Amino acid sequence: DQQWLDLVQNTLINQYTHIDELNTNYNLFDPVDGGFHRYGTGRDWTPPHYEKMLYDNARLLKTYYHLKMISPNEVVNEVVGKTLLFMEENWYDPEGGFYGNSDVHGEDAYYGKFPRPVNKPRVEKTKYTDWNSDAILTYLYLWQVSNNDKYKEMAEKSLDFFKGMVGEHGAYHYYKDGEMGVTGSLLDNSYLLLTFVEGHNILGRDDYLDVAK
């Protein structure tokens, strides 16, 4: 009902930061580059721990996009737009899949300034299977509710990439520099199983169901 909707919306907006608040009230959302930091170090969410993780941003992007669909406003639209842009420009690999996180080294020299320095924090170019599953599920959802083929292409290329991450003993945990490593994780296998089932249900491709099986 409206009371719960207002509560959710107010809770999410409390994580929002305006550019003119960078020095006084820097919460989890990055108003300059977009995306969400990993967690707040205080009870008021500020200052944040500046690292940005794929799984946090994938889940929050889906949450905010859902809120945008049922109760759009200027703040939510800005959060969605900037987070989409951040993930595409920093983490999405055109060959398929998403990188794992943006590092925190030199965070005070970067995030504490506006305009931001040219040299951005380092991106950890490891593709983690369970985190990518979150991202793919989010982009499948985005395509369903928006009919924007860009989201479909990103989800489909990522699903195609992770077809190669399933071996004789199940899903590999990560891919980095052409190498795959570690099998046998429950999270990797369960999340990827769900992702390929959803890929089949939403995109209608039988090869995704074959991978799930």
Coordinates of N, CA and C in Angstrom, one line a residue:
D1 N 0.8 -1.2 0.0 CA 0.0 0.0 0.0 C 0.9 1.2 0.0
Q2 N 0.3 2.4 0.0 CA 1.0 3.7 -0.1 C 2.0 3.9 1.0
Q3 N 1.6 3.5 2.2 CA 2.4 3.7 3.4 C 3.7 2.9 3.3
W4 N 3.6 1.7 2.8 CA 4.9 0.9 2.6 C 5.7 1.4 1.5
L5 N 5.0 1.9 0.4 CA 5.7 2.4 -0.7 C 6.5 3.7 -0.3
D6 N 5.9 4.5 0.5 CA 6.5 5.7 1.0 C 7.7 5.4 1.9
L7 N 7.6 4.3 2.7 CA 8.7 3.9 3.6 C 9.9 3.4 2.8
V8 N 9.6 2.6 1.8 CA 10.7 2.1 0.9 C 11.4 3.2 0.2
Q9 N 10.6 4.1 -0.4 CA 11.1 5.2 -1.2 C 12.0 6.1 -0.3
N10 N 11.5 6.4 0.9 CA 12.3 7.2 1.8 C 13.6 6.6 2.2
T11 N 13.5 5.2 2.5 CA 14.7 4.5 2.8 C 15.8 4.5 1.7
L12 N 15.3 4.3 0.5 CA 16.3 4.3 -0.6 C 16.8 5.7 -0.9
I13 N 16.0 6.7 -0.8 CA 16.4 8.1 -1.0 C 17.4 8.6 0.0
N14 N 17.4 8.0 1.2 CA 18.3 8.3 2.3 C 19.8 7.9 1.9
Q15 N 19.9 7.1 0.9 CA 21.2 6.7 0.4 C 21.8 7.6 -0.7
Y16 N 21.0 8.6 -1.0 CA 21.3 9.5 -2.1 C 22.1 10.7 -1.7
T17 N 23.0 11.1 -2.5 CA 23.9 12.2 -2.2 C 23.8 13.3 -3.3
H18 N 23.7 14.5 -3.0 CA 23.8 15.6 -4.0 C 25.2 16.0 -4.2
I19 N 25.6 16.5 -5.4 CA 27.0 16.8 -5.6 C 27.5 17.9 -4.7
D20 N 26.6 18.8 -4.2 CA 27.0 19.9 -3.3 C 27.2 19.4 -1.9
E21 N 26.9 18.1 -1.7 CA 27.1 17.5 -0.3 C 28.3 16.6 -0.2
L22 N 29.2 16.6 -1.2 CA 30.3 15.6 -1.2 C 31.1 15.8 0.1
N23 N 31.3 17.0 0.6 CA 32.2 17.2 1.7 C 31.4 17.0 3.1
T24 N 30.1 17.0 3.0 CA 29.4 17.0 4.3 C 28.4 15.8 4.5
N25 N 28.0 15.2 3.4 CA 26.9 14.2 3.6 C 27.0 13.2 2.5
Y26 N 28.2 12.6 2.3 CA 28.4 11.6 1.2 C 27.9 10.3 1.6
N27 N 26.8 9.9 1.0 CA 26.2 8.6 1.4 C 26.6 7.5 0.4
L28 N 25.8 6.5 0.2 CA 26.2 5.4 -0.6 C 26.2 5.6 -2.1
F29 N 25.2 6.4 -2.6 CA 25.2 6.7 -4.0 C 26.2 7.7 -4.4
D30 N 26.9 7.5 -5.5 CA 27.9 8.4 -6.1 C 27.2 9.3 -7.1
P31 N 27.0 10.6 -6.7 CA 26.3 11.5 -7.6 C 27.1 12.0 -8.8
V32 N 28.4 11.8 -8.8 CA 29.2 12.2 -9.9 C 29.3 11.1 -11.0
D33 N 29.9 10.0 -10.6 CA 30.1 8.9 -11.5 C 29.0 7.9 -11.6
G34 N 28.1 7.9 -10.7 CA 27.0 7.0 -10.6 C 27.4 5.7 -9.9
G35 N 26.5 4.8 -9.6 CA 26.8 3.6 -8.9 C 26.8 3.8 -7.4
F36 N 26.8 2.7 -6.7 CA 26.7 2.7 -5.2 C 28.0 2.1 -4.6
H37 N 28.4 2.7 -3.5 CA 29.6 2.2 -2.8 C 29.1 1.0 -1.9
R38 N 30.1 0.4 -1.4 CA 29.8 -0.9 -0.8 C 29.0 -0.8 0.5
Y39 N 29.3 0.0 1.4 CA 28.6 0.2 2.7 C 28.9 1.5 3.3
G40 N 28.1 1.9 4.3 CA 28.3 3.1 5.0 C 29.1 2.8 6.3
T41 N 30.0 3.7 6.7 CA 30.8 3.4 7.9 C 30.2 3.9 9.2
G42 N 29.1 4.7 9.0 CA 28.4 5.2 10.2 C 26.9 4.9 10.1
R43 N 26.2 5.1 11.2 CA 24.8 4.8 11.2 C 24.0 5.7 10.3
D44 N 24.5 6.9 9.9 CA 23.8 7.8 9.0 C 24.3 7.5 7.5
W45 N 24.9 6.4 7.3 CA 25.4 6.0 6.0 C 26.6 6.7 5.5
T46 N 27.1 7.7 6.2 CA 28.2 8.5 5.7 C 29.3 8.5 6.7
P47 N 30.6 8.6 6.3 CA 31.1 8.4 4.9 C 31.0 7.0 4.5
P48 N 31.0 6.7 3.2 CA 30.9 5.4 2.7 C 32.3 4.7 2.7
H49 N 32.3 3.4 2.6 CA 33.5 2.6 2.2 C 33.4 2.7 0.6
Y50 N 34.4 3.3 0.0 CA 34.2 3.7 -1.4 C 34.2 2.6 -2.4
E51 N 34.6 1.4 -2.1 CA 34.6 0.3 -3.1 C 33.2 0.1 -3.6
K52 N 33.2 -0.2 -4.9 CA 31.9 -0.5 -5.6 C 31.9 -1.9 -6.1
M53 N 30.9 -2.7 -5.7 CA 30.8 -4.1 -6.0 C 29.7 -4.3 -7.1
L54 N 30.0 -5.3 -8.0 CA 29.0 -5.6 -9.0 C 27.7 -6.1 -8.4
Y55 N 27.7 -7.0 -7.4 CA 26.5 -7.5 -6.9 C 25.6 -6.5 -6.2
D56 N 26.2 -5.6 -5.5 CA 25.4 -4.5 -4.9 C 24.7 -3.6 -5.9
N57 N 25.5 -3.2 -6.9 CA 25.0 -2.4 -8.0 C 23.9 -3.0 -8.8
A58 N 24.1 -4.3 -9.1 CA 23.1 -5.1 -9.9 C 21.8 -5.1 -9.1
R59 N 21.8 -5.4 -7.9 CA 20.6 -5.6 -7.1 C 19.9 -4.2 -6.9
L60 N 20.7 -3.2 -6.5 CA 20.2 -1.9 -6.3 C 19.6 -1.3 -7.6
L61 N 20.3 -1.5 -8.7 CA 19.8 -1.0 -10.0 C 18.4 -1.6 -10.3
K62 N 18.2 -2.9 -10.0 CA 16.9 -3.5 -10.2 C 15.9 -2.9 -9.3
T63 N 16.3 -2.7 -8.0 CA 15.4 -2.2 -7.0 C 14.9 -0.8 -7.4
Y64 N 15.8 0.1 -7.8 CA 15.5 1.4 -8.1 C 14.7 1.5 -9.4
Y65 N 15.0 0.6 -10.4 CA 14.3 0.6 -11.6 C 12.8 0.2 -11.4
H66 N 12.6 -0.8 -10.5 CA 11.3 -1.2 -10.1 C 10.5 0.0 -9.5
L67 N 11.2 0.7 -8.6 CA 10.6 1.9 -8.0 C 10.3 3.0 -9.0
K68 N 11.2 3.1 -10.0 CA 10.9 4.1 -11.1 C 9.6 3.7 -11.8
M69 N 9.4 2.4 -12.0 CA 8.2 2.0 -12.7 C 6.9 2.3 -11.9
I70 N 7.0 2.2 -10.6 CA 5.7 2.3 -9.8 C 5.6 3.7 -9.2
S71 N 6.7 4.4 -9.0 CA 6.6 5.7 -8.4 C 7.8 6.6 -8.8
P72 N 7.8 7.0 -10.1 CA 8.9 7.8 -10.6 C 9.0 9.2 -10.0
N73 N 10.3 9.6 -9.8 CA 10.6 11.0 -9.3 C 11.9 11.3 -9.8
E74 N 12.3 12.6 -9.6 CA 13.6 13.1 -10.1 C 14.8 12.3 -9.6
V75 N 14.8 12.1 -8.3 CA 15.9 11.4 -7.6 C 16.1 10.0 -8.2
V76 N 15.0 9.2 -8.2 CA 15.1 7.9 -8.7 C 15.5 7.8 -10.1
N77 N 15.0 8.7 -11.0 CA 15.4 8.7 -12.4 C 16.9 9.0 -12.5
E78 N 17.5 9.9 -11.7 CA 18.9 10.2 -11.7 C 19.7 9.0 -11.3
V79 N 19.3 8.3 -10.2 CA 20.0 7.2 -9.7 C 20.1 6.1 -10.7
V80 N 18.9 5.8 -11.4 CA 18.9 4.7 -12.4 C 19.8 5.1 -13.6
G81 N 19.6 6.3 -14.1 CA 20.4 6.7 -15.2 C 21.9 6.7 -15.0
K82 N 22.3 7.2 -13.9 CA 23.8 7.3 -13.6 C 24.3 5.9 -13.3
T83 N 23.6 5.0 -12.6 CA 24.1 3.7 -12.3 C 24.1 2.8 -13.6
L84 N 23.2 3.0 -14.5 CA 23.2 2.3 -15.7 C 24.5 2.7 -16.5
L85 N 24.8 4.0 -16.6 CA 25.9 4.5 -17.3 C 27.2 4.0 -16.6
F86 N 27.3 4.0 -15.3 CA 28.5 3.6 -14.6 C 28.8 2.1 -14.9
M87 N 27.8 1.3 -14.8 CA 28.0 -0.2 -15.1 C 28.4 -0.4 -16.5
E88 N 27.8 0.3 -17.4 CA 28.1 0.0 -18.8 C 29.5 0.5 -19.2
E89 N 29.9 1.7 -18.7 CA 31.2 2.3 -19.0 C 32.4 1.7 -18.3
N90 N 32.2 1.1 -17.1 CA 33.3 0.7 -16.2 C 33.3 -0.8 -16.1
W91 N 32.2 -1.5 -16.2 CA 32.2 -3.0 -15.8 C 31.8 -3.9 -17.0
Y92 N 31.0 -3.4 -17.9 CA 30.5 -4.3 -18.9 C 31.6 -4.6 -20.0
D93 N 31.8 -5.8 -20.3 CA 32.7 -6.2 -21.3 C 31.9 -6.5 -22.6
P94 N 32.2 -5.8 -23.7 CA 31.4 -6.1 -24.9 C 31.5 -7.5 -25.4
E95 N 32.5 -8.2 -24.9 CA 32.6 -9.7 -25.3 C 31.6 -10.5 -24.4
G96 N 31.0 -9.9 -23.4 CA 30.1 -10.6 -22.5 C 30.6 -10.6 -21.1
G97 N 29.7 -10.4 -20.2 CA 30.1 -10.5 -18.8 C 30.4 -9.1 -18.2
F98 N 30.5 -9.1 -16.9 CA 30.7 -7.8 -16.1 C 31.9 -8.1 -15.2
Y99 N 32.8 -7.0 -15.1 CA 33.9 -7.1 -14.1 C 33.4 -6.9 -12.7
G100 N 34.2 -7.4 -11.7 CA 33.7 -7.6 -10.4 C 33.6 -6.3 -9.5
N101 N 34.5 -5.4 -9.6 CA 34.4 -4.3 -8.7 C 35.4 -3.1 -9.1
S102 N 35.2 -2.0 -8.5 CA 36.1 -0.9 -8.6 C 36.8 -0.7 -7.3
D103 N 38.1 -0.6 -7.3 CA 38.9 -0.6 -6.1 C 38.8 0.7 -5.3
V104 N 39.4 0.6 -4.1 CA 39.3 1.8 -3.2 C 40.6 2.5 -3.0
H105 N 41.7 2.1 -3.6 CA 43.0 2.7 -3.4 C 43.0 4.1 -3.9
G106 N 43.4 5.1 -3.1 CA 43.4 6.5 -3.5 C 42.0 7.1 -3.5
E107 N 41.1 6.5 -2.7 CA 39.7 6.9 -2.7 C 39.6 8.4 -2.2
D108 N 40.3 8.8 -1.2 CA 40.2 10.2 -0.7 C 40.6 11.2 -1.8
A109 N 41.6 10.9 -2.5 CA 42.1 11.8 -3.6 C 41.2 11.8 -4.8
Y110 N 40.3 10.8 -4.9 CA 39.4 10.8 -6.1 C 38.0 11.2 -5.7
Y111 N 37.4 10.4 -4.8 CA 36.0 10.6 -4.5 C 35.7 11.9 -3.7
G112 N 36.7 12.3 -3.0 CA 36.5 13.6 -2.2 C 36.6 14.8 -3.0
K113 N 36.8 14.8 -4.3 CA 37.0 16.0 -5.1 C 35.9 16.1 -6.2
F114 N 35.6 17.3 -6.5 CA 34.7 17.6 -7.7 C 35.1 18.9 -8.3
P115 N 35.4 18.9 -9.6 CA 35.3 17.7 -10.5 C 36.4 16.7 -10.2
R116 N 36.1 15.5 -10.6 CA 37.0 14.3 -10.3 C 38.3 14.4 -11.1
P117 N 39.4 13.8 -10.5 CA 40.6 13.7 -11.3 C 40.4 12.8 -12.5
V118 N 41.3 12.9 -13.5 CA 41.2 12.1 -14.7 C 41.4 10.6 -14.4
N119 N 42.3 10.3 -13.6 CA 42.7 8.9 -13.3 C 41.6 8.3 -12.3
K120 N 40.8 7.3 -12.8 CA 39.8 6.7 -12.0 C 40.3 5.6 -11.2
P121 N 39.6 5.2 -10.1 CA 40.0 4.0 -9.3 C 40.1 2.8 -10.2
R122 N 41.0 1.9 -9.9 CA 41.2 0.7 -10.7 C 40.0 -0.2 -10.7
V123 N 39.7 -0.8 -11.9 CA 38.7 -1.8 -12.0 C 39.3 -3.2 -11.9
E124 N 38.7 -4.0 -11.0 CA 39.2 -5.4 -10.9 C 38.5 -6.2 -12.0
K125 N 39.3 -6.6 -13.1 CA 38.7 -7.2 -14.3 C 38.6 -8.7 -14.1
T126 N 38.0 -9.1 -13.0 CA 37.6 -10.5 -12.8 C 36.1 -10.7 -13.0
K127 N 35.7 -11.7 -13.7 CA 34.3 -11.9 -13.9 C 33.9 -13.1 -13.0
Y128 N 33.2 -12.7 -11.9 CA 32.8 -13.7 -10.9 C 31.4 -14.3 -11.3
T129 N 31.3 -15.6 -11.3 CA 30.1 -16.2 -11.8 C 28.8 -15.8 -11.0
D130 N 28.8 -15.9 -9.7 CA 27.6 -15.6 -8.9 C 27.3 -14.1 -9.1
W131 N 28.2 -13.2 -9.1 CA 27.9 -11.8 -9.2 C 27.4 -11.5 -10.6
N132 N 28.0 -12.1 -11.6 CA 27.5 -11.9 -13.0 C 26.1 -12.4 -13.1
S133 N 25.7 -13.5 -12.4 CA 24.4 -14.0 -12.5 C 23.4 -12.9 -12.0
D134 N 23.7 -12.2 -10.9 CA 22.9 -11.1 -10.4 C 22.7 -10.0 -11.5
A135 N 23.8 -9.7 -12.2 CA 23.8 -8.6 -13.2 C 23.0 -9.1 -14.4
I136 N 23.1 -10.3 -14.8 CA 22.4 -10.8 -16.0 C 20.9 -10.8 -15.6
L137 N 20.5 -11.3 -14.5 CA 19.1 -11.3 -14.1 C 18.5 -9.9 -14.1
T138 N 19.3 -8.9 -13.6 CA 18.9 -7.5 -13.6 C 18.6 -7.0 -15.0
Y139 N 19.5 -7.3 -15.9 CA 19.4 -6.8 -17.3 C 18.3 -7.6 -18.1
L140 N 18.0 -8.8 -17.7 CA 16.9 -9.5 -18.3 C 15.6 -8.8 -17.8
Y141 N 15.6 -8.4 -16.6 CA 14.4 -7.7 -16.0 C 14.2 -6.3 -16.7
L142 N 15.4 -5.6 -16.9 CA 15.3 -4.3 -17.5 C 14.7 -4.4 -18.9
W143 N 15.1 -5.4 -19.6 CA 14.6 -5.6 -21.0 C 13.1 -5.9 -21.0
Q144 N 12.7 -6.7 -20.0 CA 11.3 -7.1 -19.9 C 10.4 -5.9 -19.7
V145 N 10.8 -5.0 -18.8 CA 10.0 -3.8 -18.5 C 10.2 -2.6 -19.4
S146 N 11.2 -2.6 -20.1 CA 11.5 -1.4 -20.9 C 11.5 -1.6 -22.4
N147 N 11.6 -2.9 -22.8 CA 11.7 -3.3 -24.3 C 12.9 -2.6 -25.0
N148 N 13.9 -2.2 -24.2 CA 15.1 -1.6 -24.7 C 16.1 -2.7 -25.1
D149 N 16.3 -2.9 -26.4 CA 17.1 -4.0 -26.9 C 18.5 -3.9 -26.5
K150 N 19.0 -2.8 -26.0 CA 20.4 -2.7 -25.5 C 20.5 -3.6 -24.3
Y151 N 19.5 -3.6 -23.4 CA 19.6 -4.5 -22.2 C 19.5 -5.9 -22.6
K152 N 18.8 -6.3 -23.6 CA 18.7 -7.6 -24.1 C 20.0 -8.1 -24.6
E153 N 20.7 -7.2 -25.4 CA 22.0 -7.6 -26.0 C 23.0 -7.8 -24.9
M154 N 23.0 -6.9 -23.9 CA 24.0 -7.1 -22.8 C 23.8 -8.4 -22.0
A155 N 22.5 -8.7 -21.8 CA 22.2 -9.9 -21.0 C 22.5 -11.2 -21.9
E156 N 22.2 -11.1 -23.2 CA 22.4 -12.3 -24.1 C 23.9 -12.5 -24.3
K157 N 24.7 -11.5 -24.5 CA 26.1 -11.7 -24.7 C 26.7 -12.2 -23.4
S158 N 26.3 -11.8 -22.3 CA 26.8 -12.3 -21.0 C 26.4 -13.8 -20.8
L159 N 25.2 -14.1 -21.1 CA 24.8 -15.5 -21.0 C 25.6 -16.4 -22.0
D160 N 25.9 -15.9 -23.2 CA 26.7 -16.6 -24.1 C 28.1 -16.8 -23.6
F161 N 28.6 -15.8 -23.0 CA 30.0 -15.9 -22.4 C 30.0 -17.0 -21.3
F162 N 29.0 -17.0 -20.4 CA 29.0 -17.9 -19.3 C 28.6 -19.3 -19.7
K163 N 28.2 -19.5 -20.9 CA 28.0 -20.9 -21.4 C 29.4 -21.6 -21.3
G164 N 30.4 -20.8 -21.6 CA 31.8 -21.4 -21.6 C 32.4 -21.5 -20.2
M165 N 31.6 -21.1 -19.2 CA 32.1 -21.2 -17.8 C 31.6 -22.4 -17.1
V166 N 30.9 -23.3 -17.8 CA 30.3 -24.5 -17.2 C 31.1 -25.7 -17.8
G167 N 31.7 -26.5 -16.8 CA 32.5 -27.6 -17.2 C 31.9 -28.9 -16.7
E168 N 32.8 -29.9 -16.7 CA 32.3 -31.3 -16.3 C 31.9 -31.3 -14.8
H169 N 32.5 -30.4 -14.0 CA 32.2 -30.4 -12.6 C 31.4 -29.1 -12.2
G170 N 30.6 -28.6 -13.1 CA 29.8 -27.5 -12.8 C 30.4 -26.2 -13.2
A171 N 29.9 -25.1 -12.6 CA 30.3 -23.7 -13.0 C 31.7 -23.4 -12.4
Y172 N 32.5 -22.7 -13.1 CA 33.7 -22.1 -12.6 C 33.4 -20.9 -11.8
H173 N 34.2 -20.6 -10.8 CA 33.9 -19.4 -9.9 C 34.3 -18.1 -10.6
Y174 N 35.4 -18.1 -11.4 CA 35.8 -16.8 -11.9 C 36.5 -17.0 -13.3
Y175 N 36.6 -15.9 -14.0 CA 37.4 -15.8 -15.2 C 38.2 -14.6 -15.2
K176 N 39.5 -14.7 -15.4 CA 40.4 -13.6 -15.4 C 41.6 -13.9 -16.4
D177 N 41.9 -12.9 -17.2 CA 43.1 -13.0 -18.1 C 43.1 -14.3 -18.9
G178 N 41.9 -14.8 -19.3 CA 41.9 -16.0 -20.2 C 41.8 -17.3 -19.4
E179 N 41.9 -17.2 -18.1 CA 41.9 -18.4 -17.2 C 40.6 -18.5 -16.4
M180 N 40.1 -19.7 -16.2 CA 39.0 -20.0 -15.3 C 39.5 -20.7 -14.1
G181 N 38.9 -20.4 -13.0 CA 39.4 -21.1 -11.7 C 38.3 -21.5 -10.8
V182 N 38.5 -22.5 -10.1 CA 37.7 -23.0 -8.9 C 36.3 -23.5 -9.3
T183 N 36.0 -24.7 -9.1 CA 34.6 -25.2 -9.3 C 34.1 -25.8 -8.0
G184 N 32.8 -26.0 -7.9 CA 32.2 -26.7 -6.8 C 31.5 -25.7 -5.8
S185 N 31.4 -24.4 -6.2 CA 30.7 -23.5 -5.2 C 29.2 -23.6 -5.4
L186 N 28.5 -23.7 -4.3 CA 27.0 -23.8 -4.4 C 26.4 -22.5 -4.9
L187 N 27.0 -21.3 -4.5 CA 26.5 -20.1 -5.0 C 26.6 -19.9 -6.5
D188 N 27.8 -20.3 -7.0 CA 28.0 -20.2 -8.4 C 27.0 -21.0 -9.2
N189 N 26.9 -22.3 -8.8 CA 26.1 -23.2 -9.5 C 24.6 -22.9 -9.4
S190 N 24.1 -22.5 -8.2 CA 22.7 -22.2 -8.0 C 22.3 -20.9 -8.7
Y191 N 23.1 -19.9 -8.6 CA 22.8 -18.6 -9.3 C 22.9 -18.8 -10.8
L192 N 23.9 -19.5 -11.3 CA 24.0 -19.6 -12.7 C 22.9 -20.5 -13.3
L193 N 22.5 -21.5 -12.5 CA 21.3 -22.4 -12.9 C 20.1 -21.5 -13.1
L194 N 19.8 -20.7 -12.1 CA 18.6 -19.8 -12.1 C 18.7 -18.9 -13.3
T195 N 19.9 -18.3 -13.6 CA 20.1 -17.4 -14.6 C 19.9 -18.0 -16.0
F196 N 20.3 -19.2 -16.3 CA 20.1 -19.8 -17.5 C 18.6 -20.2 -17.7
V197 N 18.0 -20.7 -16.6 CA 16.6 -21.0 -16.7 C 15.8 -19.7 -17.1
E198 N 16.1 -18.6 -16.4 CA 15.4 -17.3 -16.7 C 15.8 -16.9 -18.1
G199 N 17.0 -17.1 -18.6 CA 17.4 -16.7 -19.9 C 16.5 -17.5 -20.9
H200 N 16.3 -18.8 -20.7 CA 15.5 -19.6 -21.5 C 14.0 -19.1 -21.5
N201 N 13.5 -18.8 -20.3 CA 12.1 -18.4 -20.2 C 11.8 -17.1 -20.8
I202 N 12.8 -16.1 -20.7 CA 12.6 -14.8 -21.2 C 13.0 -14.6 -22.7
L203 N 14.1 -15.2 -23.1 CA 14.6 -15.1 -24.4 C 14.2 -16.2 -25.4
G204 N 13.7 -17.3 -24.8 CA 13.2 -18.4 -25.6 C 14.3 -19.2 -26.3
R205 N 15.5 -19.2 -25.8 CA 16.6 -19.9 -26.4 C 16.8 -21.3 -25.7
D206 N 16.7 -22.4 -26.5 CA 16.8 -23.7 -25.9 C 18.2 -24.0 -25.5
D207 N 19.2 -23.4 -26.1 CA 20.6 -23.7 -25.7 C 20.8 -23.3 -24.2
Y208 N 20.1 -22.3 -23.8 CA 20.2 -21.9 -22.4 C 19.6 -22.9 -21.4
L209 N 18.5 -23.5 -21.9 CA 18.0 -24.6 -21.1 C 18.9 -25.8 -21.0
D210 N 19.6 -26.1 -22.1 CA 20.5 -27.2 -22.2 C 21.7 -27.0 -21.2
V211 N 22.1 -25.7 -21.1 CA 23.2 -25.4 -20.1 C 22.7 -25.6 -18.7
A212 N 21.5 -25.2 -18.4 CA 20.9 -25.3 -17.1 C 20.8 -26.8 -16.7
K213 N 20.3 -27.6 -17.7 CA 20.2 -29.1 -17.4 C 21.6 -29.7 -17.1

